[in-house]
Coordinates of C-alpha atoms and ligand atoms in Angstrom, one line a residue:
M45 CA 65.0 163.4 -11.3
T46 CA 66.9 166.6 -12.2
A47 CA 66.6 169.6 -9.8
P48 CA 64.3 172.4 -11.1
A49 CA 65.9 175.3 -12.9
D50 CA 66.4 178.7 -11.5
L51 CA 65.8 180.3 -14.8
L52 CA 64.2 179.0 -18.0
I53 CA 64.2 181.0 -21.3
R54 CA 62.0 180.1 -24.3
A55 CA 63.0 182.0 -27.3
A56 CA 62.8 182.1 -31.1
A57 CA 66.5 181.2 -31.3
V58 CA 69.2 180.3 -28.9
H59 CA 72.5 180.6 -30.8
T60 CA 74.9 178.5 -28.8
L61 CA 77.9 179.3 -30.9
V62 CA 79.0 175.7 -30.6
P63 CA 80.4 174.8 -34.1
G64 CA 77.8 173.0 -36.3
E65 CA 75.0 173.2 -33.7
P66 CA 71.7 174.5 -35.0
P67 CA 69.8 177.1 -33.0
R68 CA 68.0 175.9 -29.9
R69 CA 64.7 177.1 -28.6
A70 CA 65.0 176.8 -24.8
I71 CA 67.8 177.1 -22.2
A72 CA 67.9 176.4 -18.5
V73 CA 70.1 177.8 -15.8
T74 CA 70.7 176.5 -12.3
G75 CA 73.2 177.7 -9.7
G76 CA 75.0 180.1 -12.1
R77 CA 75.5 177.4 -14.8
I78 CA 73.8 176.4 -17.9
T79 CA 72.2 173.1 -17.2
A80 CA 70.2 172.2 -20.4
L81 CA 69.3 173.2 -23.9
S82 CA 66.5 172.0 -26.1
A83 CA 65.5 172.3 -29.7
A84 CA 61.8 172.5 -28.7
P85 CA 60.4 175.6 -26.9
D86 CA 58.7 173.4 -24.3
G87 CA 61.5 170.8 -24.3
L88 CA 62.7 171.8 -20.8
D89 CA 59.4 172.4 -19.2
A90 CA 60.0 169.4 -16.9
L91 CA 62.6 171.6 -15.2
I92 CA 60.1 174.2 -14.1
G93 CA 59.7 174.1 -10.3
P94 CA 57.9 176.5 -7.9
G95 CA 61.0 178.8 -7.7
T96 CA 61.8 178.8 -11.5
E97 CA 61.7 182.1 -13.3
V98 CA 60.3 181.5 -16.7
V99 CA 61.0 184.0 -19.5
D100 CA 58.9 183.7 -22.6
A101 CA 60.4 185.5 -25.5
P102 CA 58.8 184.0 -28.6
T103 CA 60.4 186.6 -30.9
G104 CA 63.6 186.9 -28.9
T105 CA 67.2 185.6 -29.5
V106 CA 69.6 184.4 -26.9
L107 CA 73.4 184.7 -27.3
P108 CA 76.3 184.4 -24.9
A109 CA 77.0 187.6 -23.1
F110 CA 79.7 189.6 -24.9
D111 CA 83.3 190.3 -23.7
D112 CA 84.8 193.7 -24.4
T113 CA 88.4 192.5 -24.6
H114 CA 90.0 195.9 -24.5
T115 CA 88.3 198.6 -22.5
H116 CA 88.7 200.8 -19.5
L117 CA 86.2 200.2 -16.8
I118 CA 88.3 202.0 -14.2
L119 CA 88.2 205.2 -16.3
A120 CA 84.5 204.7 -16.9
G121 CA 84.0 204.5 -13.1
H122 CA 85.9 207.7 -12.6
S123 CA 83.9 209.7 -15.2
V124 CA 80.4 208.1 -15.0
H125 CA 79.2 210.9 -12.7
G126 CA 81.1 213.7 -14.6
V127 CA 79.3 216.4 -16.6
P128 CA 78.0 214.4 -19.6
V129 CA 79.8 216.5 -22.3
H130 CA 79.8 213.5 -24.6
R131 CA 76.2 214.4 -25.4
A132 CA 77.0 217.9 -26.7
R133 CA 77.0 218.5 -30.4
D134 CA 78.7 222.0 -30.3
L135 CA 80.7 224.1 -27.9
A136 CA 77.6 226.1 -26.8
G137 CA 75.9 223.0 -25.7
F138 CA 79.1 221.7 -24.2
L139 CA 79.6 224.9 -22.1
A140 CA 75.9 224.9 -21.2
L141 CA 76.2 221.5 -19.6
I142 CA 79.1 222.7 -17.5
R143 CA 77.2 225.9 -16.5
E144 CA 74.2 223.8 -15.4
R145 CA 76.5 221.7 -13.2
A146 CA 78.2 224.7 -11.8
A147 CA 74.8 226.2 -10.8
R148 CA 74.3 223.3 -8.4
T149 CA 77.8 222.7 -7.2
P150 CA 79.2 224.6 -4.1
A151 CA 81.8 227.2 -5.0
G152 CA 85.3 225.9 -4.8
E153 CA 84.4 222.3 -5.6
W154 CA 86.0 220.8 -8.7
I155 CA 83.8 220.2 -11.8
T156 CA 85.0 217.4 -14.1
T157 CA 83.5 216.0 -17.3
T158 CA 83.0 212.6 -18.9
V159 CA 86.0 211.5 -20.9
N160 CA 84.3 209.6 -23.9
W161 CA 84.0 212.4 -26.5
Q162 CA 86.0 213.7 -29.4
E163 CA 86.4 217.4 -30.2
V164 CA 86.3 216.6 -34.0
L165 CA 82.7 215.5 -33.5
L166 CA 81.7 218.9 -32.2
A167 CA 80.5 221.4 -34.8
E168 CA 83.6 223.6 -34.2
Q169 CA 85.9 220.6 -34.3
R170 CA 88.0 221.9 -31.4
M171 CA 88.4 221.8 -27.6
P172 CA 87.1 224.6 -25.5
T173 CA 89.6 227.1 -24.2
T174 CA 90.5 228.4 -20.7
E175 CA 88.8 231.7 -21.7
E176 CA 85.6 230.0 -22.6
L177 CA 85.6 227.9 -19.5
D178 CA 86.3 231.0 -17.4
G179 CA 83.2 232.5 -19.1
V180 CA 81.2 229.7 -17.5
T181 CA 82.6 229.8 -14.0
T182 CA 85.6 231.0 -12.1
D183 CA 84.0 230.1 -8.8
H184 CA 84.9 226.4 -9.4
P185 CA 88.1 224.8 -10.8
V186 CA 86.9 223.1 -14.0
L187 CA 88.6 220.1 -15.6
V188 CA 87.5 219.1 -19.1
R189 CA 88.9 215.7 -19.7
R190 CA 89.1 213.7 -22.9
G191 CA 90.4 210.1 -22.7
A192 CA 93.2 209.5 -20.2
Y193 CA 95.8 212.0 -21.4
N194 CA 94.0 215.2 -22.7
M195 CA 92.7 218.0 -20.5
V196 CA 91.6 221.6 -20.7
L197 CA 91.4 223.6 -17.5
N198 CA 89.9 227.0 -16.5
S199 CA 92.0 229.5 -14.7
P200 CA 91.3 228.5 -11.1
A201 CA 92.2 224.9 -12.0
L202 CA 95.4 225.9 -13.7
R203 CA 96.3 227.9 -10.6
L204 CA 95.6 225.0 -8.3
A205 CA 97.8 222.7 -10.5
G206 CA 100.6 225.3 -10.3
I207 CA 100.7 225.9 -14.0
D208 CA 101.3 229.5 -15.2
E209 CA 102.8 231.3 -18.2
A210 CA 106.3 230.5 -17.0
T211 CA 105.7 226.7 -16.6
E212 CA 107.7 224.7 -19.3
S213 CA 106.3 221.6 -20.9
P214 CA 107.6 218.5 -19.3
D215 CA 109.4 215.7 -21.2
G216 CA 106.7 213.6 -22.9
G217 CA 104.0 216.3 -22.4
V218 CA 102.7 219.5 -23.8
I219 CA 101.4 222.6 -22.1
E220 CA 99.8 224.2 -25.1
R221 CA 100.2 227.9 -25.9
D222 CA 98.5 230.1 -28.5
E223 CA 100.4 232.1 -31.2
R224 CA 101.0 234.9 -28.6
G225 CA 102.6 232.4 -26.2
R226 CA 99.6 232.4 -23.8
L227 CA 98.2 229.3 -22.1
T228 CA 95.2 227.8 -23.9
G229 CA 94.5 225.6 -20.9
R230 CA 95.2 222.4 -22.9
L231 CA 97.5 219.8 -21.3
I232 CA 98.6 216.7 -23.1
N233 CA 100.2 213.4 -21.9
R234 CA 102.7 213.9 -19.0
A235 CA 101.7 217.6 -18.7
T236 CA 98.5 216.3 -17.0
E237 CA 100.3 214.8 -14.1
P238 CA 100.3 218.0 -11.9
V239 CA 96.5 218.1 -12.2
E240 CA 96.2 214.5 -11.1
R241 CA 98.2 215.3 -8.0
V242 CA 95.9 218.2 -6.9
L243 CA 92.5 216.6 -7.9
P244 CA 90.6 215.7 -4.8
R245 CA 90.7 211.9 -4.4
P246 CA 87.4 210.2 -4.5
T247 CA 86.6 208.3 -1.4
P248 CA 86.6 204.5 -1.5
A249 CA 82.8 204.6 -1.3
E250 CA 82.6 207.0 -4.3
R251 CA 85.0 204.7 -6.3
I252 CA 82.7 201.7 -5.6
E253 CA 79.6 203.7 -6.6
G254 CA 81.4 204.8 -9.8
L255 CA 82.2 201.1 -10.7
R256 CA 78.7 200.0 -9.8
A257 CA 77.2 202.6 -12.2
A258 CA 79.8 202.1 -15.0
S259 CA 79.6 198.3 -14.9
A260 CA 75.8 198.4 -15.1
D261 CA 76.1 200.6 -18.1
Y262 CA 78.3 198.0 -19.8
A263 CA 75.8 195.2 -18.9
A264 CA 73.0 197.4 -20.4
T265 CA 74.7 197.0 -23.8
G266 CA 75.1 193.2 -23.7
I267 CA 78.6 193.0 -22.2
G268 CA 79.1 190.5 -19.4
T269 CA 82.9 190.6 -19.1
V270 CA 85.4 193.5 -19.5
R271 CA 89.1 193.2 -19.9
D272 CA 90.3 196.4 -18.4
C273 CA 93.6 197.3 -20.1
L274 CA 94.9 200.0 -17.8
V275 CA 94.3 199.3 -14.1
P276 CA 96.6 201.2 -11.8
V277 CA 98.1 198.6 -9.5
E278 CA 96.7 200.2 -6.4
D279 CA 93.2 200.0 -7.9
L280 CA 93.2 196.2 -7.6
D281 CA 92.1 196.9 -4.0
V282 CA 89.3 199.1 -5.3
L283 CA 88.1 196.4 -7.6
D284 CA 88.4 193.9 -4.8
A285 CA 86.2 196.0 -2.6
A286 CA 83.7 196.6 -5.4
R287 CA 83.4 192.8 -5.9
A288 CA 83.0 192.3 -2.1
E289 CA 80.0 194.7 -2.1
G290 CA 78.5 193.0 -5.2
A291 CA 78.9 196.3 -7.1
L292 CA 80.4 194.7 -10.2
A293 CA 77.7 193.9 -12.8
V294 CA 80.2 192.4 -15.1
R295 CA 83.2 190.1 -14.8
V296 CA 86.5 191.9 -14.8
R297 CA 89.9 190.7 -16.2
A298 CA 92.5 193.3 -15.1
L299 CA 95.7 194.3 -16.9
V300 CA 97.8 196.3 -14.5
S301 CA 99.2 199.4 -16.1
G302 CA 103.0 199.2 -16.8
F303 CA 103.0 202.7 -18.3
A304 CA 104.9 204.2 -15.4
A305 CA 107.3 201.3 -15.0
R306 CA 110.4 202.1 -16.9
T307 CA 113.2 200.6 -14.9
P308 CA 113.7 196.9 -13.9
E309 CA 113.1 198.0 -10.2
Q310 CA 109.8 199.6 -11.1
V311 CA 108.6 196.6 -13.1
D312 CA 109.6 194.3 -10.1
A313 CA 107.6 196.5 -7.8
L314 CA 104.5 196.1 -9.9
L315 CA 105.1 192.3 -10.1
D316 CA 105.5 192.1 -6.3
R317 CA 102.1 193.7 -5.8
M318 CA 100.6 191.3 -8.4
D319 CA 102.3 188.3 -6.8
D320 CA 100.7 189.3 -3.5
W321 CA 97.3 189.2 -5.2
R322 CA 98.1 185.7 -6.6
S323 CA 99.4 184.2 -3.4
G324 CA 96.4 185.6 -1.6
G325 CA 94.2 183.6 -3.8
R326 CA 92.2 186.7 -4.7
D327 CA 91.3 185.6 -8.3
D328 CA 87.8 184.2 -8.8
A329 CA 85.4 183.9 -11.7
Q330 CA 84.2 187.5 -11.2
L331 CA 87.5 189.3 -10.9
R332 CA 90.8 188.0 -12.2
L333 CA 94.2 189.5 -12.7
W334 CA 95.2 188.9 -16.3
G335 CA 98.7 190.4 -16.6
V336 CA 100.5 193.6 -17.4
K337 CA 99.9 196.3 -20.1
F338 CA 102.7 198.2 -21.8
G339 CA 102.5 200.5 -24.9
I340 CA 105.1 200.7 -27.6
D341 CA 103.8 203.7 -29.5
G342 CA 101.3 206.5 -29.4
G343 CA 97.8 206.6 -30.9
F344 CA 96.0 208.7 -33.6
E345 CA 98.6 211.4 -33.5
A346 CA 101.7 209.6 -32.3
G347 CA 101.4 206.0 -33.5
A348 CA 104.8 205.0 -35.0
L349 CA 104.7 204.8 -38.8
E350 CA 107.1 203.5 -41.4
Q351 CA 106.2 206.5 -43.7
P352 CA 105.9 210.0 -42.4
Y353 CA 102.7 211.6 -41.2
Q354 CA 100.6 213.5 -43.7
G355 CA 102.0 217.0 -44.3
Q356 CA 104.8 216.4 -41.7
P357 CA 107.7 214.9 -43.7
C358 CA 110.0 214.6 -40.7
Y359 CA 107.5 213.1 -38.3
H360 CA 106.9 209.3 -38.0
G361 CA 105.2 209.2 -34.7
R362 CA 106.7 208.0 -31.4
L363 CA 108.1 204.8 -30.1
L364 CA 107.8 204.9 -26.3
W365 CA 110.4 202.2 -25.6
E366 CA 113.9 201.3 -26.8
P367 CA 113.3 197.7 -28.1
E368 CA 115.9 196.2 -25.8
E369 CA 114.3 197.9 -22.8
L370 CA 110.9 196.7 -23.7
L371 CA 112.3 193.2 -24.2
A372 CA 113.8 193.2 -20.8
A373 CA 110.6 194.4 -19.2
V374 CA 108.4 191.8 -21.0
E375 CA 110.8 189.0 -20.0
R376 CA 110.7 190.1 -16.4
V377 CA 106.9 189.9 -16.5
V378 CA 106.6 186.5 -18.3
D379 CA 109.4 185.0 -16.1
R380 CA 107.1 185.5 -13.1
G381 CA 104.2 183.8 -14.8
W382 CA 102.2 186.8 -15.9
R383 CA 100.8 187.6 -19.4
V384 CA 101.6 190.8 -21.3
G385 CA 99.4 192.9 -23.6
V386 CA 101.3 195.6 -25.5
H387 CA 99.6 198.5 -27.3
A388 CA 100.8 198.9 -30.9
W389 CA 99.0 201.3 -33.3
G390 CA 101.2 202.2 -36.3
D391 CA 102.9 199.8 -38.7
R392 CA 106.4 200.6 -37.3
G393 CA 105.1 200.2 -33.8
L394 CA 103.7 196.8 -34.7
R395 CA 106.9 195.7 -36.5
V396 CA 109.1 196.7 -33.6
L397 CA 106.8 195.0 -31.1
L398 CA 106.8 191.8 -33.1
D399 CA 110.7 191.9 -33.2
V400 CA 110.5 192.0 -29.4
F401 CA 107.9 189.2 -29.1
E402 CA 109.9 187.1 -31.5
Q403 CA 113.0 187.4 -29.3
V404 CA 111.0 186.5 -26.1
L405 CA 109.6 183.4 -27.8
R406 CA 113.0 182.4 -29.2
R407 CA 114.6 182.6 -25.8
R408 CA 111.6 180.9 -24.0
P409 CA 110.4 178.2 -26.4
G410 CA 108.2 176.7 -23.7
L411 CA 106.2 179.9 -23.1
A412 CA 102.4 179.1 -22.8
P413 CA 100.4 180.1 -25.9
G414 CA 98.6 183.4 -25.4
T415 CA 101.1 184.8 -23.0
L416 CA 102.0 187.7 -25.4
V417 CA 99.2 189.7 -26.9
V418 CA 99.1 192.6 -29.4
E419 CA 96.6 195.2 -28.3
H420 CA 95.1 196.9 -31.4
G421 CA 97.7 196.1 -34.0
G422 CA 96.0 198.9 -35.9
L423 CA 98.0 199.3 -39.1
A424 CA 98.8 195.7 -39.7
R425 CA 100.6 195.2 -43.0
P426 CA 100.6 191.7 -44.7
E427 CA 104.1 190.9 -43.5
Q428 CA 103.3 191.9 -39.9
R429 CA 100.1 189.8 -40.0
A430 CA 102.0 186.8 -41.3
R431 CA 104.5 187.1 -38.5
A432 CA 101.9 187.5 -35.7
I433 CA 100.0 184.5 -37.0
A434 CA 103.2 182.4 -37.4
L435 CA 104.2 183.3 -33.8
G436 CA 100.7 182.4 -32.6
I437 CA 100.2 185.8 -31.0
P438 CA 96.6 186.9 -30.3
V439 CA 95.5 190.4 -31.4
T440 CA 92.7 192.4 -29.8
V441 CA 90.9 194.7 -32.3
Q442 CA 88.5 197.6 -31.6
H443 CA 86.3 199.0 -34.4
P444 CA 84.7 201.6 -32.1
L445 CA 88.1 203.2 -31.9
L446 CA 88.2 203.6 -35.6
H447 CA 84.6 204.7 -35.6
D448 CA 85.2 207.7 -33.3
G449 CA 88.8 208.4 -34.4
A450 CA 88.5 208.2 -38.2
L451 CA 88.4 212.0 -38.8
T452 CA 91.3 212.6 -36.4
Q453 CA 93.3 209.8 -38.0
Q454 CA 92.6 211.0 -41.5
R455 CA 94.1 214.4 -40.7
A456 CA 97.2 212.8 -39.3
W457 CA 97.7 209.8 -41.6
G458 CA 95.6 210.6 -44.7
E459 CA 92.6 208.6 -46.0
E460 CA 94.5 205.5 -47.3
R461 CA 96.3 204.6 -44.1
T462 CA 93.1 205.3 -42.0
A463 CA 91.1 203.0 -44.2
A464 CA 93.8 200.3 -43.8
L465 CA 93.3 200.2 -40.0
F466 CA 92.0 196.9 -38.5
P467 CA 92.1 194.7 -41.6
L468 CA 89.7 192.2 -40.0
R469 CA 88.8 190.3 -43.2
E470 CA 92.5 189.6 -43.9
W471 CA 93.3 188.7 -40.3
L472 CA 90.5 186.1 -40.2
D473 CA 91.2 184.7 -43.7
E474 CA 94.9 184.3 -42.8
G475 CA 94.1 182.5 -39.6
A476 CA 94.7 185.1 -36.8
Q477 CA 93.6 184.7 -33.2
L478 CA 91.4 187.8 -33.0
S479 CA 89.0 189.1 -30.4
A480 CA 87.1 192.3 -30.2
G481 CA 86.6 195.2 -27.9
S482 CA 85.9 199.0 -27.8
D483 CA 88.8 200.9 -26.2
F484 CA 86.2 203.0 -24.5
P485 CA 86.5 206.0 -23.7
V486 CA 88.0 206.6 -27.1
G487 CA 85.5 204.3 -28.8
P488 CA 81.9 203.8 -27.6
Y489 CA 81.3 200.3 -26.1
G490 CA 78.3 198.2 -26.8
A491 CA 77.9 194.7 -28.1
M492 CA 75.9 195.5 -31.3
V493 CA 77.5 198.9 -31.9
S494 CA 80.7 196.9 -32.4
V495 CA 79.2 194.2 -34.5
W496 CA 77.6 196.8 -36.7
G497 CA 80.9 198.6 -37.1
M498 CA 82.9 195.5 -37.9
T499 CA 80.4 194.4 -40.5
T500 CA 79.8 197.8 -42.2
R501 CA 83.1 199.7 -41.5
G502 CA 80.9 202.7 -40.7
T503 CA 82.7 205.6 -39.0
T504 CA 82.3 209.3 -38.2
A505 CA 84.1 209.9 -41.5
G506 CA 81.7 207.6 -43.4
V507 CA 82.5 204.0 -44.5
V508 CA 86.2 203.4 -44.6
G509 CA 87.9 200.3 -46.0
P510 CA 84.7 198.3 -46.7
E511 CA 86.9 195.5 -48.1
H512 CA 88.0 194.7 -44.5
A513 CA 84.5 194.1 -43.2
I514 CA 83.6 190.7 -41.8
G515 CA 80.2 188.9 -41.4
R516 CA 77.9 189.1 -38.4
A517 CA 78.5 185.6 -37.1
E518 CA 82.3 186.2 -37.3
A519 CA 81.9 189.6 -35.5
I520 CA 79.8 187.9 -32.7
A521 CA 82.4 185.2 -32.4
L522 CA 85.2 187.8 -31.8
H523 CA 83.3 189.0 -28.7
T524 CA 82.4 185.6 -27.4
V525 CA 84.1 182.3 -28.4
N526 CA 87.4 184.0 -29.4
A527 CA 87.3 186.4 -26.4
A528 CA 87.0 183.5 -24.0
R529 CA 90.0 181.9 -25.7
L530 CA 92.0 185.1 -25.1
T531 CA 91.4 185.1 -21.4
G532 CA 92.0 181.3 -21.2
E533 CA 88.4 180.6 -20.2
S534 CA 87.1 178.6 -23.2
G535 CA 86.2 175.7 -20.9
E536 CA 83.9 178.0 -18.9
R537 CA 82.5 180.8 -21.1
G538 CA 82.1 182.0 -24.7
S539 CA 79.5 179.5 -25.9
L540 CA 76.3 178.1 -24.5
R541 CA 76.8 174.5 -23.4
P542 CA 75.6 172.5 -20.4
G543 CA 78.1 173.1 -17.6
A544 CA 79.3 176.5 -18.9
L545 CA 78.9 179.6 -16.8
A546 CA 75.4 181.2 -17.3
D547 CA 76.5 184.4 -19.0
L548 CA 73.7 185.2 -21.5
T549 CA 72.0 188.0 -23.4
L550 CA 68.4 188.1 -24.6
W551 CA 67.7 190.3 -27.6
P552 CA 64.4 191.6 -29.0
A553 CA 65.5 190.7 -32.6
D554 CA 68.1 188.4 -34.1
P555 CA 71.4 190.2 -34.4
L556 CA 72.3 187.7 -37.2
D557 CA 69.7 188.8 -39.6
C558 CA 68.0 192.1 -38.4
P559 CA 68.2 195.1 -40.7
T560 CA 71.6 196.9 -40.5
A561 CA 70.2 200.2 -39.2
A562 CA 68.4 198.3 -36.4
L563 CA 71.6 196.3 -35.5
R564 CA 73.4 199.5 -34.5
E565 CA 70.7 200.5 -32.1
L566 CA 70.0 197.0 -30.8
L567 CA 70.1 196.6 -27.0
P568 CA 69.5 193.5 -25.0
T569 CA 66.3 193.2 -23.0
R570 CA 68.2 191.2 -20.5
T571 CA 71.9 190.5 -19.6
I572 CA 72.7 187.6 -17.3
V573 CA 76.0 187.1 -15.7
N574 CA 76.7 184.0 -13.6
G575 CA 73.0 183.2 -13.7
R576 CA 72.1 186.6 -12.2
T577 CA 70.2 189.2 -14.1
V578 CA 72.4 192.3 -14.1
H579 CA 70.3 194.3 -16.7
G580 CA 66.7 194.2 -17.7
G581 CA 64.3 191.5 -16.7
Ligands
ZN1772 ZN1 93.1 201.1 -24.5

């Protein structure tokens, strides 16, 4: 006699994603694991006991919970309580949201914004200025933040950060000035560091609440696991504390940020912290340390290209590393048993990264498959694709990044190279190991937003590169089966089999065949992680 189930779902279809297996109609969960599936809706009714939660969804569809294989939960946690400027459609609305927050914030306290927005999507297609922010309030320091490396400050905030007309732009950063040489308030890349130093540090309790809210938001879109590609090493303790409090709605796979580690000593210091985590046995199925993240080039406006930028015949973007130095850093990481994900956006960035990876693999022929990963591989030309595939190097792709960034990218690269980004059809046809994510806060996260994007190539600049689109079943696989392979968890997650972890989503319509417009808006009625309902229900 089998023990009764904790949860039993009867649905129109349970897509197990096990190759060749037809849809099932019922699925049972016990103790955080899938225990049984049946082709008949009532086929598992014998497992119903007094404590069983039975969910009847006669028109619903069950899928595995999705992974977002390249996202930034830590950043989401920082900004989830910020002024929600991502909802503004023009600067008037943008400034009104800040004014509203200022009205209920004690004078002298910092006001900060959400980070997931793009100025090109505002009617005016630009950032606000210091002058405009001062028009809202000078009683509060105001920090308008977009992504991780772009800021605009009002005057009080600039003053607190010690930035004035005389301050020079640092190496690797820009303190923007107008044509008369006056500060615009905009700070880019390393110029943002003085602000980070003076910003009040959130308390541990605030950090945990931020992660609780942000991880619940991910779960509400059907995501059950996030691979955070930029975790400051000291934030491992914050994630650990959030896990201990049960604040993480989703599973987390952490890549520690290697962006500030330039010397062998700095890389070793990171690895020492990571080794402490490993020897302390702190990994579990909820929170796991994946490896280290580096970046070889910039993004929309600094990705390294073979051909010059549009209208800038002498500018090819930026490589952030000398190849020999990156090679040495990657080797230090893999020699201590950790994996490495490296951001590569432009075709030159990807070529140079593959040169580095090729050398690592040549010198370490026994390296475990999946140790070296290309993050984005945005502009992947046929010869680069062939090399990545021959070397067996997985690639994480993010249509939402193209969705939100297409206009910005077209201005910098022109339409042709923008449309050539993320050639998913070619990658899959040629046999690449692909998995999908969002790169939030630059791209919006969400299970079906991503599936819609990969299958339509829809962006804020309209449809771009429709020939690179893939099918819905393929797109779903990139977030499930393939994603679990990337994290080395195929035995546990990614498809719905008896014995697998119970990470499931229940949808009101079938994402495989609902109308395209509905797909984009489709949200799960329930998200289950480890047998626990973390959204809906
Ligand atoms: Zn990223």
